[in-house]
Amino acid sequence: MPTHSYQHLVEFVQQQGGEYFRTAVSFTADDWEIIYRRDDLPRERAEERSADIVDEARRRTPLRKQESPFGAFHASIELYENGVFAVLRDGHSSGVVISLERAAARDLASFIHRCERILNRPDQ
């Protein structure tokens, strides 16, 4: 199981995302855990879908190299017709995948930046 505490991040996303917050799954190089799941979501195949999503998140490579003037890779966003996935890195092979309803994407850049600040707080 992931050892990092993501409680502050989940609380923040719940506050900001409200009813649009669907799931949060933390992952390391060899394990993963559903750390938040909205109660009204279907339960069938939830574990299988989460495992598939985490496998893809682990394989995700940045578009730019580390020596790029953009700096280090922190997060990726996938915007779909009916939803949004944000993959927030917390190291080379660990992080959190957050899923939200599409309407949550209005102020996405600011939201992701604030998530990163919570995720990388030195007091955790």
Short mmCIF file of C-alpha atoms in Angstrom, two decimals:
data_model
loop_
_atom_site.label_atom_id
_atom_site.label_comp_id
_atom_site.label_asym_id
_atom_site.label_seq_id
_atom_site.Cartn_x
_atom_site.Cartn_y
_atom_site.Cartn_z
CA MET A 1 0.00 0.00 0.00
CA PRO A 2 1.19 3.55 -0.59
CA THR A 3 2.64 5.02 2.58
CA HIS A 4 2.17 8.70 1.77
CA SER A 5 -0.80 10.36 3.45
CA TYR A 6 -3.04 11.97 0.86
CA GLN A 7 -5.76 13.06 3.29
CA HIS A 8 -5.08 16.80 2.81
CA LEU A 9 -5.25 16.43 -0.96
CA VAL A 10 -8.54 14.48 -0.83
CA GLU A 11 -10.05 17.07 1.54
CA PHE A 12 -8.98 19.90 -0.77
CA VAL A 13 -10.39 18.23 -3.88
CA GLN A 14 -13.65 17.51 -2.01
CA GLN A 15 -13.91 21.20 -1.04
CA GLN A 16 -13.06 22.50 -4.50
CA GLY A 17 -14.65 19.83 -6.65
CA GLY A 18 -17.73 19.13 -4.56
CA GLU A 19 -20.15 16.89 -6.45
CA TYR A 20 -17.81 16.87 -9.46
CA PHE A 21 -15.11 14.86 -7.61
CA ARG A 22 -15.38 11.20 -8.65
CA THR A 23 -12.33 9.23 -7.50
CA ALA A 24 -8.76 9.46 -6.29
CA VAL A 25 -6.30 6.59 -6.58
CA SER A 26 -2.78 6.74 -5.14
CA PHE A 27 -0.02 4.63 -6.65
CA THR A 28 3.58 3.63 -6.21
CA ALA A 29 5.81 1.64 -8.56
CA ASP A 30 4.27 -1.65 -7.48
CA ASP A 31 1.00 -0.94 -5.66
CA TRP A 32 -2.08 1.27 -5.68
CA GLU A 33 -5.05 2.15 -3.48
CA ILE A 34 -8.42 3.83 -4.00
CA ILE A 35 -8.27 6.70 -1.50
CA TYR A 36 -11.59 8.31 -2.43
CA ARG A 37 -14.64 7.11 -4.32
CA ARG A 38 -17.91 8.98 -4.63
CA ASP A 39 -20.73 6.89 -3.13
CA ASP A 40 -23.04 6.99 -6.15
CA LEU A 41 -20.53 5.50 -8.62
CA PRO A 42 -21.11 1.92 -9.82
CA ARG A 43 -19.10 -0.70 -7.95
CA GLU A 44 -18.85 -3.33 -10.67
CA ARG A 45 -15.38 -3.55 -12.18
CA ALA A 46 -14.13 -0.59 -10.08
CA GLU A 47 -10.96 -2.43 -9.04
CA GLU A 48 -10.23 -3.56 -12.59
CA ARG A 49 -10.80 -0.08 -14.03
CA SER A 50 -8.60 1.50 -11.34
CA ALA A 51 -5.80 -1.01 -11.99
CA ASP A 52 -5.92 -0.24 -15.73
CA ILE A 53 -5.82 3.52 -15.12
CA VAL A 54 -2.87 3.21 -12.72
CA ASP A 55 -0.97 1.06 -15.22
CA GLU A 56 -1.41 3.80 -17.84
CA ALA A 57 -0.43 6.54 -15.36
CA ARG A 58 2.78 4.68 -14.50
CA ARG A 59 3.72 4.42 -18.18
CA ARG A 60 2.96 8.07 -18.90
CA THR A 61 5.96 9.94 -20.19
CA PRO A 62 6.22 13.70 -20.50
CA LEU A 63 6.17 15.41 -23.87
CA ARG A 64 9.31 17.34 -22.98
CA LYS A 65 12.64 16.08 -21.62
CA GLN A 66 13.83 17.02 -18.12
CA GLU A 67 16.40 19.45 -19.48
CA SER A 68 13.59 21.33 -21.20
CA PRO A 69 13.19 25.04 -20.35
CA PHE A 70 9.76 24.07 -18.95
CA GLY A 71 11.44 22.26 -16.04
CA ALA A 72 10.41 19.01 -14.35
CA PHE A 73 7.22 17.11 -15.20
CA HIS A 74 4.55 17.41 -12.48
CA ALA A 75 1.11 16.52 -13.83
CA SER A 76 -0.87 15.52 -16.85
CA ILE A 77 -4.50 16.20 -17.70
CA GLU A 78 -6.82 14.22 -19.93
CA LEU A 79 -10.04 15.96 -20.85
CA TYR A 80 -12.88 13.76 -22.12
CA GLU A 81 -16.40 14.44 -23.24
CA ASN A 82 -17.79 13.46 -19.83
CA GLY A 83 -14.84 13.71 -17.48
CA VAL A 84 -11.34 14.79 -16.55
CA PHE A 85 -8.36 12.80 -15.30
CA ALA A 86 -5.47 14.53 -13.55
CA VAL A 87 -2.31 12.54 -12.84
CA LEU A 88 -0.29 14.31 -10.15
CA ARG A 89 3.24 13.01 -9.74
CA ASP A 90 4.69 12.58 -6.27
CA GLY A 91 8.05 11.25 -7.31
CA HIS A 92 9.37 9.29 -10.29
CA SER A 93 7.03 6.31 -9.91
CA SER A 94 4.32 7.43 -7.50
CA GLY A 95 1.43 9.84 -7.45
CA VAL A 96 -2.32 10.25 -7.46
CA VAL A 97 -4.90 9.95 -10.23
CA ILE A 98 -7.95 12.17 -9.68
CA SER A 99 -11.11 11.92 -11.75
CA LEU A 100 -13.71 14.66 -11.95
CA GLU A 101 -16.84 15.48 -13.89
CA ARG A 102 -16.21 17.60 -17.01
CA ALA A 103 -17.75 20.72 -15.44
CA ALA A 104 -14.85 20.79 -12.96
CA ALA A 105 -12.46 21.79 -15.76
CA ARG A 106 -13.42 25.46 -15.81
CA ASP A 107 -10.44 26.72 -13.79
CA LEU A 108 -8.30 23.64 -14.21
CA ALA A 109 -4.80 25.16 -14.27
CA SER A 110 -5.31 26.97 -10.97
CA PHE A 111 -6.91 23.90 -9.40
CA ILE A 112 -4.01 21.61 -10.42
CA HIS A 113 -1.44 24.10 -9.15
CA ARG A 114 -3.14 24.19 -5.75
CA CYS A 115 -3.30 20.36 -5.67
CA GLU A 116 0.43 20.19 -6.35
CA ARG A 117 1.17 22.63 -3.52
CA ILE A 118 -0.80 20.43 -1.10
CA LEU A 119 0.79 17.24 -2.40
CA ASN A 120 4.31 18.61 -2.02
CA ARG A 121 3.94 20.26 1.40
CA PRO A 122 7.05 19.64 3.48
CA ASP A 123 4.98 19.01 6.65
CA GLN A 124 3.56 15.73 5.33
#
